[in-house]
Coordinates of C-alpha atoms and ligand atoms in Angstrom, one line a residue:
X12 CA -34.8 -20.8 -1.8
X13 CA -31.3 -21.0 -0.2
X14 CA -29.3 -17.8 -0.2
X15 CA -25.6 -18.0 -0.9
X16 CA -23.4 -16.5 1.8
X17 CA -21.5 -13.5 0.5
X18 CA -17.8 -13.8 1.0
X19 CA -15.3 -10.9 1.1
X20 CA -11.6 -10.3 0.9
X21 CA -11.0 -7.5 3.3
X22 CA -7.9 -9.1 4.8
X23 CA -5.9 -12.3 4.2
X24 CA -7.4 -14.2 7.1
X25 CA -10.9 -13.9 5.5
X26 CA -9.7 -17.0 3.6
X27 CA -8.6 -20.2 5.4
X28 CA -5.1 -21.5 4.8
X29 CA -6.5 -24.0 2.3
X30 CA -8.5 -21.3 0.5
X31 CA -5.4 -19.1 0.2
X32 CA -3.4 -22.0 -1.3
X33 CA -6.3 -22.9 -3.6
X34 CA -6.5 -19.3 -4.7
X35 CA -2.8 -19.2 -5.4
X36 CA -3.0 -22.4 -7.3
X37 CA -5.9 -21.1 -9.4
X38 CA -3.9 -17.9 -10.1
X39 CA -0.9 -20.0 -11.3
X40 CA -3.2 -22.0 -13.6
X41 CA -4.6 -18.7 -15.0
X42 CA -1.1 -17.4 -15.6
X43 CA -0.2 -20.6 -17.5
X44 CA -3.3 -20.2 -19.7
X45 CA -4.9 -23.3 -18.4
X46 CA -8.1 -21.6 -17.3
X47 CA -10.4 -20.3 -20.0
X48 CA -13.7 -20.0 -18.1
X49 CA -15.6 -16.6 -18.0
X50 CA -17.1 -16.6 -14.5
X51 CA -17.7 -12.9 -14.7
X52 CA -19.7 -13.0 -17.9
X53 CA -22.5 -10.4 -17.7
X54 CA -21.2 -9.2 -14.3
X55 CA -19.8 -5.8 -13.3
X56 CA -17.1 -4.9 -10.8
X57 CA -17.2 -1.4 -9.3
X58 CA -13.7 -0.1 -8.5
X59 CA -13.7 2.8 -6.0
X60 CA -10.5 4.8 -5.6
X61 CA -9.9 7.4 -2.9
X62 CA -6.1 7.2 -3.6
X63 CA -4.0 7.0 -6.7
X64 CA -3.1 3.7 -8.4
X65 CA -1.4 2.3 -11.5
X66 CA -1.2 -1.5 -10.8
X67 CA -4.4 -2.0 -8.9
X68 CA -6.5 0.0 -11.2
X69 CA -5.2 -1.5 -14.4
X70 CA -4.9 -5.1 -13.2
X71 CA -8.4 -5.2 -11.7
X72 CA -9.9 -3.7 -14.9
X73 CA -8.0 -6.0 -17.2
X74 CA -8.6 -9.0 -15.0
X75 CA -12.4 -8.4 -15.0
X76 CA -12.4 -8.1 -18.8
X77 CA -10.4 -11.3 -19.1
X78 CA -12.9 -13.2 -16.9
X79 CA -15.8 -11.9 -19.2
X80 CA -17.0 -9.1 -17.1
X81 CA -17.0 -5.3 -17.0
X82 CA -15.3 -2.9 -14.6
X83 CA -16.4 0.6 -13.6
X84 CA -13.7 3.1 -12.5
X85 CA -15.2 5.3 -9.8
X86 CA -13.0 8.0 -8.3
X87 CA -14.2 8.9 -4.8
X88 CA -13.9 12.6 -5.9
X89 CA -16.5 12.1 -8.7
X90 CA -19.1 10.0 -6.9
X91 CA -21.3 11.3 -4.0
X92 CA -19.0 9.6 -1.5
X93 CA -16.7 12.6 -1.9
X94 CA -19.6 14.9 -0.9
X95 CA -20.3 13.0 2.2
X96 CA -22.8 10.3 1.2
X97 CA -22.5 7.6 3.9
X98 CA -20.7 4.4 3.0
X99 CA -23.7 2.4 4.3
X100 CA -26.0 4.1 1.8
X101 CA -23.6 3.7 -1.1
X102 CA -23.2 0.0 -0.1
X103 CA -26.9 -0.7 -0.5
X104 CA -27.3 1.3 -3.7
X105 CA -24.2 -0.2 -5.5
X106 CA -25.3 -3.7 -4.4
X107 CA -28.4 -3.2 -6.6
X108 CA -26.3 -2.5 -9.7
X109 CA -23.0 -4.4 -9.5
X110 CA -21.8 -7.9 -8.6
X111 CA -18.7 -6.9 -6.6
X112 CA -16.9 -3.9 -5.3
X113 CA -13.1 -3.3 -5.1
X114 CA -12.2 -0.3 -3.0
X115 CA -8.9 1.6 -2.3
X116 CA -9.3 4.0 0.6
X117 CA -8.0 5.2 3.9
X118 CA -10.0 3.6 6.7
X119 CA -10.4 -0.2 6.9
X120 CA -13.7 0.4 8.7
X121 CA -15.2 1.7 5.5
X122 CA -14.6 -1.8 4.0
X123 CA -16.3 -3.4 7.0
X124 CA -19.2 -1.0 6.6
X125 CA -19.5 -1.8 2.8
X126 CA -19.5 -5.5 3.6
X127 CA -22.0 -5.1 6.4
X128 CA -24.5 -3.0 4.6
X129 CA -24.0 -4.2 1.0
X130 CA -24.9 -7.6 -0.4
X131 CA -22.0 -8.2 -2.9
X132 CA -18.4 -9.3 -2.3
X133 CA -16.0 -6.5 -1.2
X134 CA -12.3 -6.7 -2.2
X135 CA -9.6 -4.6 -0.4
X136 CA -7.5 -2.8 -3.0
X137 CA -5.5 -1.1 -0.2
X138 CA -6.3 0.7 3.0
X139 CA -4.1 2.5 5.5
X140 CA -4.1 -0.8 7.5
X141 CA -3.8 -3.5 4.9
X142 CA -2.9 -4.4 1.3
X143 CA -3.9 -8.1 1.0
X144 CA -4.0 -8.4 -2.8
X145 CA -0.4 -7.2 -3.0
X146 CA 0.7 -9.9 -0.5
X147 CA -1.2 -12.5 -2.5
X148 CA 0.8 -11.5 -5.6
X149 CA 4.0 -11.6 -3.5
X150 CA 3.1 -15.1 -2.3
X151 CA 2.6 -16.3 -5.9
X152 CA 6.0 -14.8 -6.8
X153 CA 7.6 -16.6 -3.9
X154 CA 6.0 -19.9 -5.0
X155 CA 7.3 -19.4 -8.5
X156 CA 10.8 -19.2 -7.1
X157 CA 10.8 -21.6 -4.2
X158 CA 7.9 -24.0 -4.9
X159 CA 4.3 -24.3 -3.7
X160 CA 5.1 -25.0 0.0
X161 CA 5.5 -21.6 1.6
X162 CA 6.1 -22.9 5.2
X163 CA 9.9 -23.2 5.0
X164 CA 10.5 -19.7 3.4
X165 CA 12.1 -17.0 5.5
X166 CA 10.7 -13.5 4.7
X167 CA 12.3 -10.2 5.7
X168 CA 10.4 -7.0 5.8
X169 CA 12.5 -3.9 6.1
X170 CA 10.8 -0.5 6.6
X171 CA 7.6 1.0 7.8
X172 CA 5.2 -1.1 9.9
X173 CA 2.6 -0.1 7.3
X174 CA -0.3 -1.8 5.4
X175 CA 2.2 -4.1 3.6
X176 CA 3.9 -5.1 6.9
X177 CA 0.5 -5.8 8.5
X178 CA -0.6 -8.0 5.6
X179 CA 2.7 -9.9 5.7
X180 CA 1.9 -10.6 9.4
X181 CA -1.6 -11.8 8.3
X182 CA 0.0 -14.1 5.7
X183 CA 2.4 -15.6 8.3
X184 CA -0.5 -16.0 10.7
X185 CA -2.4 -18.1 8.1
X186 CA 0.5 -19.9 6.4
X187 CA 3.1 -20.2 9.2
X188 CA 6.3 -19.1 7.6
X189 CA 9.1 -17.2 9.4
X190 CA 8.7 -13.4 9.1
X191 CA 11.4 -11.0 10.3
X192 CA 10.4 -7.3 10.5
X193 CA 12.9 -4.5 10.9
X194 CA 11.3 -1.1 11.6
X195 CA 12.4 2.1 13.5
X196 CA 10.9 3.1 16.8
X197 CA 7.6 4.8 16.2
X198 CA 6.9 2.8 13.0
X199 CA 5.5 -0.4 14.6
X200 CA 3.0 -2.6 12.8
X201 CA -0.6 -2.9 14.2
X202 CA -0.3 -4.3 17.7
X203 CA -3.3 -6.7 17.5
X204 CA -2.2 -8.0 14.1
X205 CA 1.3 -8.6 15.4
X206 CA 0.2 -10.4 18.5
X207 CA -2.2 -12.6 16.5
X208 CA 0.6 -13.6 14.1
X209 CA 3.0 -14.3 17.0
X210 CA 0.6 -17.0 18.1
X211 CA 0.9 -18.9 14.8
X212 CA 4.3 -18.2 13.3
X213 CA 7.9 -17.4 14.1
X214 CA 7.8 -13.6 14.0
X215 CA 11.1 -11.8 14.7
X216 CA 11.0 -8.0 15.2
X217 CA 14.2 -5.9 15.3
X218 CA 15.5 -2.3 14.8
X219 CA 18.4 -3.7 12.7
X220 CA 17.7 -4.3 9.0
X221 CA 20.9 -6.4 8.8
X222 CA 19.5 -8.8 11.3
X223 CA 16.3 -9.2 9.4
X224 CA 18.0 -9.7 6.0
X225 CA 20.8 -12.1 7.1
X226 CA 19.7 -15.6 6.0
X227 CA 16.4 -14.5 4.5
X228 CA 15.0 -16.0 1.3
X229 CA 12.8 -13.0 0.5
X230 CA 13.7 -9.4 1.1
X231 CA 10.9 -7.0 0.8
X232 CA 10.5 -3.2 1.4
X233 CA 8.2 -0.3 0.5
X234 CA 8.2 3.5 0.4
X235 CA 8.9 5.2 3.7
X236 CA 5.9 7.6 3.3
X237 CA 2.8 5.9 2.1
X238 CA -0.1 7.6 0.3
X239 CA -1.6 10.2 2.7
X240 CA 1.7 10.7 4.6
X241 CA 3.4 13.0 2.1
X242 CA 3.6 15.8 4.7
X243 CA 5.8 13.5 6.8
X244 CA 8.3 12.7 4.0
X245 CA 11.2 14.7 5.4
X246 CA 10.9 13.4 9.0
X247 CA 10.5 9.8 7.7
X248 CA 13.5 10.1 5.4
X249 CA 15.5 11.0 8.6
X250 CA 13.9 8.3 10.7
X251 CA 14.5 5.6 8.1
X252 CA 18.3 6.2 7.6
X253 CA 20.0 2.8 7.4
X254 CA 16.8 1.1 6.1
X255 CA 17.9 1.2 2.4
X256 CA 18.2 -2.3 0.9
X257 CA 21.6 -2.4 -0.7
X258 CA 23.6 -4.9 -2.8
X259 CA 25.8 -5.5 0.2
X260 CA 22.8 -6.3 2.4
X261 CA 21.4 -8.7 -0.2
X262 CA 24.7 -10.6 -0.2
X263 CA 23.9 -11.6 3.4
X264 CA 20.6 -13.2 2.4
X265 CA 20.5 -16.8 1.2
X266 CA 22.1 -17.7 -2.2
X267 CA 18.6 -18.1 -3.6
X268 CA 17.2 -14.9 -2.1
X269 CA 14.9 -12.7 -4.1
X270 CA 14.0 -9.0 -3.7
X271 CA 10.4 -7.8 -3.8
X272 CA 8.8 -4.4 -3.8
X273 CA 5.1 -3.6 -4.3
X274 CA 6.0 -0.5 -6.4
X275 CA 6.1 2.4 -6.9
X276 CA 9.7 2.5 -5.7
X277 CA 11.9 5.4 -4.7
X278 CA 15.3 4.4 -6.0
X279 CA 18.1 5.6 -3.6
X280 CA 15.7 5.8 -0.6
X281 CA 14.3 2.4 0.5
X282 CA 16.2 0.4 -2.2
X283 CA 19.2 1.0 -4.4
X284 CA 19.0 1.1 -8.2
X285 CA 21.3 -1.9 -8.3
X286 CA 19.1 -4.1 -6.2
X287 CA 15.8 -3.0 -7.9
X288 CA 17.3 -3.6 -11.4
X289 CA 19.6 -6.5 -10.3
X290 CA 19.5 -10.2 -10.8
X291 CA 17.7 -11.0 -7.5
X292 CA 14.8 -8.5 -8.2
X293 CA 11.5 -10.1 -9.1
X294 CA 9.5 -6.9 -9.0
X295 CA 8.1 -7.1 -12.5
X296 CA 6.9 -10.7 -12.0
X297 CA 5.4 -9.5 -8.7
X298 CA 3.6 -6.6 -10.5
X299 CA 2.3 -9.0 -13.2
X300 CA 1.1 -11.4 -10.5
X301 CA -1.3 -8.8 -9.2
X302 CA -3.4 -9.6 -12.3
X303 CA -3.4 -13.4 -11.8
X304 CA -4.1 -13.4 -8.1
X305 CA -6.9 -10.8 -8.3
X306 CA -8.5 -12.8 -11.2
X307 CA -8.4 -15.9 -8.9
X308 CA -9.9 -13.9 -6.0
X309 CA -12.7 -12.5 -8.2
X310 CA -13.5 -15.9 -9.7
X311 CA -13.7 -17.3 -6.2
X312 CA -15.9 -14.5 -4.8
X313 CA -17.9 -13.4 -7.8
X314 CA -17.9 -16.4 -10.1
Ligands
CP27 N1 1.5 -1.9 -5.6 C1 0.3 -1.2 -5.9 O1 -0.7 -1.4 -5.2 O2 0.5 -0.3 -6.9 P1 -0.6 0.9 -7.3 O3 -0.6 1.9 -6.1 O4 0.0 1.4 -8.5 O5 -1.9 0.3 -7.4
NVA28 N1 2.5 1.5 1.5 C1 2.2 2.0 0.2 C2 1.8 1.0 -0.7 C3 1.6 1.5 -2.1 C4 1.2 0.4 -3.1 C5 1.1 3.0 0.4 O1 0.1 2.8 1.1 O2 1.1 4.1 -0.2

């Protein structure tokens, strides 16, 4: 009997360029209501959360139900993981019960361990290093505004070289679009991920947000202090002065430019109220698109 290889979505490069485009196409079809299959019928997704979530939790649970399956919310505080049960043990046990695991946690290595010791697909719902499902939603939003071919789009990232920035680099690595990143000294993205992307796409790094935004089609930012960095909020607020996306800054982007933010947003810090609520903002479409891309990812991996 041939055994199917288990696929995972721990990072964007786990999918080939064509698989990423196919997944985005499937997500768009799901959004248009053209896909009525129930590939998760009789299947269960375990959703492990070691950090807070609104969008990820709700969109994965709703998406699983819409595909005919059942989702289990597991706070890491309530399961034995929180009392020190090793990831490799949990991976083998959960694999006997469920058909896929979505996890939001701190250490990317925990996802690698889950994938290594478990026998079901693992999906990254955010780690300190990466947030690939969010970038898939952002890519779908970009396609909705500029068409399916992403290669000619210029994307600006302004802010922390965090999990979002690293995943943008991974997307540029696979899809080849121009990516400009503006971040202060000390807030660099992951060095290996940056170098890998530089080999495949035009990656521009700068300390000057204005340089990144001028002529960009997509302007994207995120909170200055991510989950787990709350103690650094005051220092970061000082270090990120000048990194707020304003209406004036958006005027220097292309005429067609859109603003994206993964949310939750801190109005008046990384973005003004006027930009977030303004005509260029696509943040609500972007949040909705989490649902569609994650359904496409689950159908691909667990269907
Ligand atoms: N953007 C995002 O991942 O939101 P949540 O933290 O609410 O899941
Ligand atoms: N960079 C943020 C993203 C939240 C969706 C964080 O990790 O908290």
